[in-house]
Amino acid sequence: MGNLSLATLAIIIANVLFSMQGFKDYSFFNKYKFGIREVQRGEYMRMITSGFLHADWQHLIFNMITLFFFADVVIAYAGITHFVLVYIFSLVLGSLFALFFHRNEPYYTAVGASGAVTGILYASILFNPQMLIIVFVIPMPAYIFGIGYLLYSIYGMKSRTDNIGHSAHFGGAVGGLIYALAYQPSLINREPLLIMGMLVPIALLFVFRKKIER
């Protein structure tokens, strides 16, 4: 965990360059961010381009560090091609979740690679269920981090204190789960409790959907 492949490096560089341009040029940021009104009128490329923009340096660095630590797990188990496909699939599914949950909010906007990165995180957890990570010098199972991250995202969707696409995290997680299980169906029989646990925050999202939507 934590090796830097050329594919991971290319994605990180693309995110950094695209985000930096957005930081200094608001018209560029505004042109490529995710927006419900714009997507609903046919600007579908925003569903992808918004995944390479970030709200600020903290948002960008957090996403890229998370990607750095988990990308090589997916690459080791599935290869570079599938890593890239998981990333793109999770990015698109994350945008679709955002479109679904905020479809009645024409002025809703969001940016971030979080959906794609969450997909990589969830796929890596399934591929390596025993994986441990260090959070504030405390070792913990990666699946605890993943589940906790989504539970926090429910709060983020409700509070809306930033421009981060929290709903995309769930689409990304679903994307990572679907892709990992499709690639390695035996995981369904080998890790049923883990899969059910990872589905809990996604189920809660739909249970509390009416309280989150506005």
Coordinates of N, CA and C in Angstrom, one line a residue:
M1 N 0.8 -1.2 0.0 CA 0.0 0.0 0.0 C 0.9 1.2 0.0
G2 N 0.6 2.1 -1.0 CA 1.4 3.4 -1.0 C 2.5 3.5 -2.1
N3 N 2.5 2.5 -3.0 CA 3.4 2.6 -4.2 C 2.8 3.5 -5.2
L4 N 3.6 4.1 -6.0 CA 3.1 5.1 -7.0 C 3.3 4.5 -8.4
S5 N 2.2 4.0 -9.0 CA 2.3 3.5 -10.4 C 2.2 4.7 -11.3
L6 N 2.5 4.5 -12.6 CA 2.4 5.6 -13.6 C 0.9 6.0 -13.8
A7 N 0.0 5.0 -13.7 CA -1.4 5.3 -13.8 C -1.9 6.2 -12.7
T8 N -1.5 5.9 -11.5 CA -1.8 6.7 -10.3 C -1.2 8.1 -10.4
L9 N 0.0 8.1 -10.8 CA 0.7 9.4 -11.0 C 0.0 10.3 -12.0
A10 N -0.4 9.7 -13.1 CA -1.1 10.4 -14.2 C -2.4 11.0 -13.7
I11 N -3.1 10.2 -12.9 CA -4.4 10.7 -12.4 C -4.2 11.8 -11.4
I12 N -3.2 11.7 -10.5 CA -2.9 12.7 -9.5 C -2.5 14.0 -10.2
I13 N -1.6 13.9 -11.2 CA -1.2 15.1 -12.0 C -2.3 15.8 -12.6
A14 N -3.2 15.0 -13.2 CA -4.4 15.6 -13.9 C -5.3 16.3 -12.9
N15 N -5.5 15.8 -11.7 CA -6.3 16.4 -10.7 C -5.6 17.7 -10.2
V16 N -4.3 17.6 -10.0 CA -3.6 18.8 -9.5 C -3.6 20.0 -10.5
L17 N -3.3 19.7 -11.7 CA -3.3 20.7 -12.8 C -4.6 21.3 -13.0
F18 N -5.6 20.4 -13.1 CA -7.0 20.9 -13.4 C -7.5 21.7 -12.2
S19 N -7.2 21.3 -11.0 CA -7.7 22.0 -9.8 C -7.0 23.3 -9.6
M20 N -5.7 23.3 -9.9 CA -4.9 24.6 -9.8 C -5.4 25.6 -10.8
Q21 N -5.8 25.2 -12.0 CA -6.4 26.1 -12.9 C -7.7 26.7 -12.4
G22 N -8.5 25.8 -11.7 CA -9.8 26.2 -11.2 C -9.6 27.2 -10.0
F23 N -8.5 27.0 -9.2 CA -8.2 27.8 -8.1 C -8.0 29.3 -8.5
K24 N -7.3 29.4 -9.6 CA -6.9 30.8 -10.0 C -7.8 31.4 -11.1
D25 N -8.7 30.6 -11.7 CA -9.6 31.1 -12.7 C -11.0 30.7 -12.4
Y26 N -11.8 31.6 -11.9 CA -13.2 31.2 -11.5 C -14.0 30.8 -12.7
S27 N -13.8 31.5 -13.8 CA -14.6 31.2 -15.0 C -14.3 29.7 -15.4
F28 N -13.1 29.3 -15.3 CA -12.7 27.9 -15.6 C -13.4 27.0 -14.6
F29 N -13.3 27.3 -13.4 CA -14.0 26.5 -12.3 C -15.5 26.4 -12.6
N30 N -16.1 27.5 -12.9 CA -17.5 27.6 -13.1 C -18.0 26.8 -14.3
K31 N -17.1 26.8 -15.3 CA -17.4 26.1 -16.6 C -17.4 24.6 -16.5
Y32 N -16.6 24.0 -15.6 CA -16.4 22.6 -15.5 C -16.9 21.9 -14.2
K33 N -17.4 22.7 -13.3 CA -17.9 22.1 -12.0 C -19.3 21.4 -12.3
F34 N -19.7 20.5 -11.4 CA -20.9 19.8 -11.5 C -22.0 20.8 -11.1
G35 N -23.1 20.9 -12.0 CA -24.2 21.7 -11.6 C -25.5 21.0 -12.1
I36 N -26.5 20.9 -11.3 CA -27.7 20.2 -11.6 C -28.4 20.9 -12.8
R37 N -28.5 22.2 -12.8 CA -29.2 22.9 -13.9 C -28.5 22.7 -15.2
E38 N -27.1 22.8 -15.2 CA -26.3 22.6 -16.4 C -26.4 21.2 -17.0
V39 N -26.3 20.2 -16.1 CA -26.3 18.8 -16.5 C -27.7 18.5 -17.0
Q40 N -28.7 18.9 -16.4 CA -30.1 18.6 -16.9 C -30.4 19.2 -18.2
R41 N -29.7 20.3 -18.6 CA -29.9 20.9 -19.9 C -28.9 20.3 -20.9
G42 N -28.1 19.3 -20.6 CA -27.3 18.6 -21.6 C -25.8 18.7 -21.5
E43 N -25.3 19.4 -20.4 CA -23.9 19.5 -20.3 C -23.3 18.4 -19.5
Y44 N -23.4 17.2 -20.1 CA -23.0 15.9 -19.4 C -21.6 15.8 -19.1
M45 N -20.7 16.5 -19.8 CA -19.3 16.4 -19.5 C -18.9 16.9 -18.1
R46 N -19.8 17.7 -17.6 CA -19.5 18.2 -16.2 C -19.5 17.1 -15.2
M47 N -20.2 16.0 -15.5 CA -20.2 14.9 -14.6 C -18.9 14.2 -14.5
I48 N -18.0 14.4 -15.5 CA -16.6 13.9 -15.4 C -15.6 15.0 -15.1
T49 N -15.7 16.2 -15.7 CA -14.8 17.2 -15.4 C -14.8 17.7 -14.0
S50 N -16.0 17.7 -13.4 CA -16.1 18.2 -12.0 C -15.3 17.3 -11.0
G51 N -15.0 16.0 -11.5 CA -14.2 15.1 -10.7 C -12.8 15.4 -10.7
F52 N -12.3 16.4 -11.4 CA -10.9 16.8 -11.5 C -10.7 18.1 -10.9
L53 N -11.8 18.8 -10.4 CA -11.8 20.1 -9.7 C -11.9 19.8 -8.2
H54 N -11.4 20.8 -7.5 CA -11.5 20.7 -6.0 C -11.8 22.0 -5.4
A55 N -12.4 22.0 -4.2 CA -12.9 23.2 -3.6 C -11.7 24.0 -3.1
D56 N -10.6 23.4 -2.6 CA -9.5 24.1 -2.1 C -8.3 23.1 -2.0
W57 N -7.1 23.5 -1.5 CA -6.0 22.7 -1.4 C -6.2 21.5 -0.5
Q58 N -6.8 21.8 0.6 CA -7.1 20.7 1.6 C -7.9 19.6 1.0
H59 N -8.9 20.0 0.3 CA -9.8 19.0 -0.4 C -9.0 18.2 -1.4
L60 N -8.2 18.8 -2.2 CA -7.4 18.2 -3.2 C -6.3 17.2 -2.5
I61 N -5.6 17.7 -1.5 CA -4.6 16.9 -0.9 C -5.2 15.7 -0.2
F62 N -6.3 15.8 0.5 CA -6.9 14.7 1.1 C -7.3 13.6 0.1
N63 N -7.9 14.0 -1.0 CA -8.3 13.0 -2.0 C -7.1 12.4 -2.7
M64 N -6.0 13.1 -3.0 CA -4.9 12.5 -3.6 C -4.1 11.6 -2.7
I65 N -4.0 12.0 -1.4 CA -3.3 11.1 -0.5 C -4.1 9.8 -0.3
T66 N -5.4 9.9 -0.2 CA -6.2 8.7 -0.1 C -6.0 7.8 -1.4
L67 N -6.0 8.4 -2.5 CA -5.8 7.7 -3.8 C -4.5 7.0 -3.8
F68 N -3.4 7.7 -3.4 CA -2.1 7.2 -3.3 C -2.0 6.0 -2.5
F69 N -2.6 6.0 -1.3 CA -2.5 4.8 -0.4 C -3.3 3.6 -0.8
F70 N -4.3 3.8 -1.6 CA -5.2 2.6 -1.9 C -5.2 2.2 -3.4
A71 N -4.6 3.0 -4.2 CA -4.6 2.7 -5.7 C -3.8 1.4 -6.0
D72 N -2.7 1.3 -5.3 CA -1.8 0.1 -5.6 C -2.4 -1.2 -5.2
V73 N -3.4 -1.2 -4.2 CA -4.0 -2.4 -3.8 C -4.9 -2.9 -4.9
V74 N -5.7 -2.0 -5.5 CA -6.5 -2.4 -6.7 C -5.6 -2.8 -7.8
I75 N -4.5 -2.1 -8.1 CA -3.7 -2.5 -9.2 C -3.0 -3.8 -9.0
A76 N -2.7 -4.1 -7.7 CA -2.0 -5.4 -7.4 C -3.0 -6.6 -7.6
Y77 N -4.3 -6.4 -7.3 CA -5.3 -7.4 -7.4 C -5.9 -7.5 -8.8
A78 N -6.1 -6.4 -9.5 CA -6.9 -6.4 -10.7 C -6.1 -5.9 -11.9
G79 N -5.0 -5.2 -11.7 CA -4.2 -4.7 -12.8 C -4.5 -3.2 -13.1
I80 N -3.7 -2.6 -13.9 CA -3.8 -1.1 -14.1 C -5.1 -0.8 -14.9
T81 N -5.4 -1.6 -15.9 CA -6.6 -1.3 -16.7 C -7.8 -1.3 -15.9
H82 N -8.0 -2.3 -15.0 CA -9.2 -2.3 -14.1 C -9.2 -1.2 -13.1
F83 N -8.0 -0.9 -12.6 CA -7.9 0.3 -11.7 C -8.4 1.5 -12.4
V84 N -8.0 1.8 -13.6 CA -8.5 3.0 -14.3 C -10.0 2.9 -14.5
L85 N -10.5 1.7 -14.9 CA -12.0 1.5 -15.1 C -12.8 1.7 -13.8
V86 N -12.2 1.2 -12.7 CA -12.9 1.4 -11.4 C -13.0 2.9 -11.1
Y87 N -11.9 3.6 -11.4 CA -11.8 5.0 -11.1 C -12.9 5.8 -11.9
I88 N -12.9 5.5 -13.2 CA -13.9 6.2 -14.1 C -15.3 5.8 -13.8
F89 N -15.6 4.5 -13.6 CA -16.9 4.0 -13.3 C -17.4 4.6 -12.0
S90 N -16.6 4.7 -11.0 CA -17.0 5.3 -9.7 C -17.2 6.8 -9.8
L91 N -16.4 7.4 -10.6 CA -16.6 8.9 -10.8 C -17.9 9.2 -11.5
V92 N -18.3 8.4 -12.5 CA -19.5 8.6 -13.2 C -20.7 8.3 -12.3
L93 N -20.6 7.1 -11.6 CA -21.7 6.7 -10.7 C -21.9 7.7 -9.6
G94 N -20.8 8.3 -9.1 CA -20.9 9.3 -8.1 C -21.7 10.5 -8.6
S95 N -21.4 10.9 -9.8 CA -22.1 12.1 -10.4 C -23.6 11.7 -10.6
L96 N -23.9 10.5 -11.0 CA -25.3 10.1 -11.1 C -26.0 10.1 -9.8
F97 N -25.3 9.7 -8.7 CA -26.0 9.8 -7.4 C -26.3 11.2 -7.0
A98 N -25.3 12.1 -7.3 CA -25.5 13.5 -7.0 C -26.7 14.1 -7.9
L99 N -26.8 13.6 -9.1 CA -27.9 14.1 -10.0 C -29.2 13.6 -9.4
F100 N -29.2 12.4 -8.9 CA -30.5 11.8 -8.4 C -30.9 12.5 -7.1
F101 N -30.0 12.6 -6.1 CA -30.3 13.2 -4.8 C -30.6 14.7 -4.9
H102 N -30.1 15.4 -5.9 CA -30.3 16.8 -5.9 C -31.0 17.3 -7.2
R103 N -31.7 16.4 -7.8 CA -32.4 16.6 -9.1 C -33.4 17.8 -9.0
N104 N -33.9 18.1 -7.8 CA -34.9 19.2 -7.7 C -34.3 20.4 -7.2
E105 N -32.9 20.5 -7.2 CA -32.2 21.7 -6.7 C -31.4 22.3 -7.9
P106 N -32.0 23.1 -8.7 CA -31.3 23.5 -9.9 C -30.0 24.3 -9.7
Y107 N -29.8 24.8 -8.5 CA -28.6 25.6 -8.2 C -27.6 24.8 -7.4
Y108 N -27.8 23.5 -7.2 CA -26.8 22.7 -6.5 C -25.6 22.5 -7.4
T109 N -24.4 22.7 -6.8 CA -23.1 22.5 -7.5 C -22.2 21.7 -6.6
A110 N -21.2 21.1 -7.2 CA -20.2 20.3 -6.4 C -19.0 20.0 -7.2
V111 N -17.9 19.8 -6.6 CA -16.6 19.4 -7.2 C -15.9 18.3 -6.4
G112 N -15.0 17.6 -7.0 CA -14.1 16.7 -6.2 C -14.0 15.4 -6.8
A113 N -12.8 14.8 -6.6 CA -12.6 13.4 -7.1 C -13.0 12.4 -6.0
S114 N -13.7 12.8 -5.0 CA -14.1 11.9 -3.9 C -14.9 10.7 -4.3
G115 N -15.8 10.8 -5.3 CA -16.5 9.7 -5.7 C -15.6 8.6 -6.3
A116 N -14.7 9.0 -7.2 CA -13.8 8.1 -7.8 C -12.9 7.5 -6.8
V117 N -12.4 8.3 -5.9 CA -11.4 7.9 -4.8 C -12.1 6.9 -3.9
T118 N -13.4 7.2 -3.5 CA -14.1 6.3 -2.6 C -14.3 5.0 -3.3
G119 N -14.5 5.0 -4.6 CA -14.7 3.7 -5.3 C -13.4 2.9 -5.3
I120 N -12.2 3.5 -5.4 CA -10.9 2.8 -5.2 C -10.8 2.3 -3.8
L121 N -11.2 3.1 -2.8 CA -11.1 2.7 -1.4 C -11.9 1.5 -1.2
Y122 N -13.2 1.5 -1.6 CA -14.1 0.4 -1.3 C -13.6 -0.9 -2.1
A123 N -13.2 -0.7 -3.3 CA -12.7 -1.9 -4.1 C -11.4 -2.5 -3.4
S124 N -10.6 -1.6 -2.9 CA -9.3 -2.1 -2.3 C -9.7 -2.8 -1.0
I125 N -10.7 -2.4 -0.2 CA -11.1 -3.0 1.0 C -11.6 -4.4 0.7
L126 N -12.4 -4.6 -0.3 CA -12.9 -5.9 -0.7 C -11.8 -6.8 -1.2
F127 N -10.8 -6.3 -1.9 CA -9.7 -7.1 -2.4 C -8.8 -7.5 -1.3
N128 N -8.7 -6.7 -0.2 CA -7.8 -6.9 0.9 C -8.4 -6.6 2.2
P129 N -9.4 -7.5 2.6 CA -10.2 -7.2 3.8 C -9.4 -7.0 5.1
Q130 N -8.2 -7.6 5.2 CA -7.4 -7.5 6.4 C -6.5 -6.2 6.5
M131 N -6.6 -5.4 5.5 CA -5.8 -4.2 5.4 C -6.0 -3.3 6.6
L132 N -4.9 -2.8 7.1 CA -4.9 -1.8 8.2 C -4.4 -0.4 7.7
I133 N -4.9 0.6 8.2 CA -4.4 2.0 7.9 C -4.1 2.7 9.2
I134 N -3.3 3.8 9.1 CA -3.0 4.6 10.3 C -3.8 5.9 10.2
V135 N -4.6 6.2 11.1 CA -5.4 7.4 11.2 C -5.0 8.2 12.5
F136 N -4.4 9.3 12.4 CA -3.9 10.1 13.5 C -3.1 9.1 14.5
V137 N -2.1 8.4 13.9 CA -1.2 7.5 14.5 C -1.9 6.3 15.2
I138 N -3.2 6.1 14.9 CA -3.9 5.0 15.4 C -4.2 4.0 14.3
P139 N -3.7 2.7 14.4 CA -4.0 1.7 13.4 C -5.5 1.3 13.5
M140 N -6.1 1.1 12.4 CA -7.5 0.6 12.3 C -7.7 -0.1 11.0
P141 N -8.7 -1.1 11.0 CA -9.0 -1.7 9.8 C -9.5 -0.8 8.8
A142 N -9.1 -0.9 7.5 CA -9.5 0.0 6.5 C -11.0 0.0 6.3
Y143 N -11.7 -1.1 6.6 CA -13.2 -1.1 6.4 C -13.8 -0.2 7.4
I144 N -13.3 0.0 8.6 CA -13.8 0.9 9.6 C -13.7 2.4 9.1
F145 N -12.6 2.7 8.5 CA -12.4 4.0 7.9 C -13.3 4.2 6.8
G146 N -13.5 3.3 5.9 CA -14.4 3.4 4.8 C -15.9 3.6 5.2
I147 N -16.3 2.8 6.1 CA -17.7 2.9 6.6 C -17.9 4.3 7.4
G148 N -16.9 4.6 8.2 CA -17.0 5.9 8.9 C -17.0 7.1 8.0
Y149 N -16.2 7.0 6.9 CA -16.2 8.1 5.9 C -17.5 8.3 5.3
L150 N -18.2 7.3 5.0 CA -19.6 7.4 4.4 C -20.6 7.9 5.4
L151 N -20.5 7.5 6.6 CA -21.4 8.0 7.7 C -21.2 9.5 7.8
Y152 N -19.9 9.9 7.8 CA -19.6 11.4 7.9 C -20.2 12.1 6.6
S153 N -20.2 11.4 5.5 CA -20.7 12.0 4.3 C -22.2 12.3 4.4
I154 N -23.0 11.5 5.1 CA -24.4 11.7 5.3 C -24.6 13.1 6.1
Y155 N -23.7 13.3 7.1 CA -23.7 14.6 7.8 C -23.4 15.7 6.8
G156 N -22.4 15.5 6.0 CA -22.0 16.5 5.0 C -23.1 16.9 4.1
M157 N -23.8 15.9 3.6 CA -25.0 16.1 2.7 C -26.0 17.0 3.4
K158 N -26.3 16.7 4.7 CA -27.3 17.4 5.5 C -26.9 18.8 5.8
S159 N -25.6 19.0 6.3 CA -25.2 20.3 6.7 C -24.9 21.3 5.6
R160 N -24.3 20.7 4.5 CA -24.0 21.5 3.3 C -23.2 22.8 3.7
T161 N -22.1 22.6 4.4 CA -21.2 23.7 4.8 C -20.1 23.9 3.8
D162 N -20.0 23.1 2.7 CA -18.9 23.3 1.8 C -19.4 23.0 0.4
N163 N -18.5 23.0 -0.6 CA -18.9 22.8 -2.0 C -18.5 21.4 -2.4
I164 N -18.3 20.5 -1.5 CA -17.9 19.1 -1.8 C -19.1 18.2 -2.1
G165 N -18.9 17.4 -3.1 CA -20.0 16.5 -3.5 C -20.1 15.3 -2.7
H166 N -20.7 15.4 -1.4 CA -20.8 14.3 -0.5 C -21.6 13.2 -1.1
S167 N -22.7 13.5 -1.8 CA -23.5 12.4 -2.3 C -22.8 11.6 -3.3
A168 N -21.8 12.1 -4.0 CA -20.9 11.4 -4.9 C -20.1 10.3 -4.2
H169 N -19.8 10.5 -3.0 CA -19.1 9.5 -2.2 C -19.8 8.1 -2.2
F170 N -21.1 8.2 -2.1 CA -21.9 7.0 -2.1 C -22.0 6.3 -3.4
G171 N -22.1 7.1 -4.5 CA -22.1 6.6 -5.8 C -20.8 5.9 -6.1
G172 N -19.7 6.6 -5.7 CA -18.4 6.0 -5.8 C -18.2 4.7 -5.1
A173 N -18.7 4.7 -3.8 CA -18.6 3.4 -3.0 C -19.4 2.3 -3.7
V174 N -20.6 2.6 -4.2 CA -21.3 1.6 -4.9 C -20.6 1.1 -6.1
G175 N -20.0 2.1 -6.8 CA -19.2 1.7 -8.0 C -18.0 0.8 -7.7
G176 N -17.3 1.1 -6.6 CA -16.2 0.2 -6.2 C -16.7 -1.2 -5.8
L177 N -17.8 -1.2 -5.1 CA -18.3 -2.5 -4.7 C -18.8 -3.3 -5.9
I178 N -19.5 -2.7 -6.8 CA -20.0 -3.5 -7.9 C -18.9 -4.0 -8.8
Y179 N -17.9 -3.1 -9.0 CA -16.8 -3.5 -9.9 C -16.0 -4.6 -9.2
A180 N -15.7 -4.5 -8.0 CA -14.9 -5.5 -7.3 C -15.6 -6.9 -7.3
L181 N -16.9 -6.9 -7.0 CA -17.7 -8.1 -7.0 C -17.9 -8.7 -8.4
A182 N -18.0 -7.9 -9.4 CA -18.1 -8.4 -10.7 C -16.7 -9.0 -11.2
Y183 N -15.6 -8.4 -10.8 CA -14.3 -8.9 -11.1 C -14.0 -10.1 -10.4
Q184 N -14.4 -10.2 -9.1 CA -14.1 -11.4 -8.3 C -15.4 -11.8 -7.5
P185 N -16.3 -12.5 -8.2 CA -17.6 -12.9 -7.6 C -17.4 -13.8 -6.3
S186 N -16.3 -14.5 -6.2 CA -16.2 -15.3 -5.1 C -16.1 -14.6 -3.7
L187 N -15.9 -13.2 -3.8 CA -16.0 -12.4 -2.6 C -17.3 -12.4 -1.9
I188 N -18.4 -12.7 -2.7 CA -19.7 -12.7 -2.1 C -19.8 -13.8 -1.1
N189 N -19.2 -15.0 -1.4 CA -19.3 -16.1 -0.5 C -18.2 -16.0 0.6
R190 N -17.1 -15.4 0.3 CA -15.9 -15.3 1.2 C -16.1 -14.2 2.2
E191 N -16.7 -13.1 1.9 CA -16.8 -11.9 2.8 C -18.2 -11.4 2.9
P192 N -19.2 -12.2 3.2 CA -20.6 -11.7 3.2 C -20.8 -10.6 4.3
L193 N -20.2 -10.8 5.5 CA -20.4 -9.9 6.6 C -19.7 -8.6 6.3
L194 N -18.5 -8.6 5.7 CA -17.8 -7.4 5.3 C -18.7 -6.6 4.3
I195 N -19.2 -7.3 3.3 CA -20.0 -6.6 2.3 C -21.3 -6.0 2.9
M196 N -21.9 -6.7 3.8 CA -23.1 -6.2 4.4 C -22.8 -5.0 5.3
G197 N -21.6 -5.0 6.0 CA -21.2 -3.9 6.8 C -20.9 -2.7 6.0
M198 N -20.3 -2.9 4.8 CA -20.0 -1.7 3.9 C -21.2 -1.2 3.3
L199 N -22.3 -2.0 3.2 CA -23.6 -1.5 2.6 C -24.4 -0.7 3.6
V200 N -24.1 -0.8 4.9 CA -24.9 -0.2 6.0 C -25.0 1.3 5.7
P201 N -24.0 2.1 5.6 CA -24.1 3.6 5.4 C -24.9 3.9 4.1
I202 N -24.7 3.1 3.1 CA -25.5 3.3 1.8 C -27.0 3.1 2.0
A203 N -27.3 2.0 2.8 CA -28.7 1.8 3.1 C -29.3 2.9 4.0
L204 N -28.5 3.4 4.9 CA -28.9 4.5 5.8 C -29.2 5.8 5.0
L205 N -28.4 6.0 3.9 CA -28.6 7.1 3.1 C -30.0 7.1 2.5
F206 N -30.5 6.0 2.0 CA -31.8 5.9 1.4 C -32.9 5.9 2.5
V207 N -32.6 5.4 3.7 CA -33.6 5.4 4.8 C -33.9 6.9 5.2
F208 N -32.8 7.7 5.2 CA -32.9 9.1 5.7 C -33.0 10.0 4.5
R209 N -33.3 9.5 3.3 CA -33.2 10.3 2.1 C -34.1 11.6 2.2
K210 N -35.3 11.4 2.7 CA -36.2 12.6 2.7 C -35.7 13.7 3.7
K211 N -35.0 13.3 4.7 CA -34.5 14.3 5.6 C -33.3 15.0 5.0
I212 N -32.6 14.3 4.1 CA -31.4 14.9 3.5 C -31.7 15.8 2.3
E213 N -32.7 15.3 1.5 CA -33.1 16.1 0.3 C -33.8 17.4 0.7
R214 N -33.7 18.4 -0.1 CA -34.4 19.6 0.2 C -35.2 20.0 -1.0

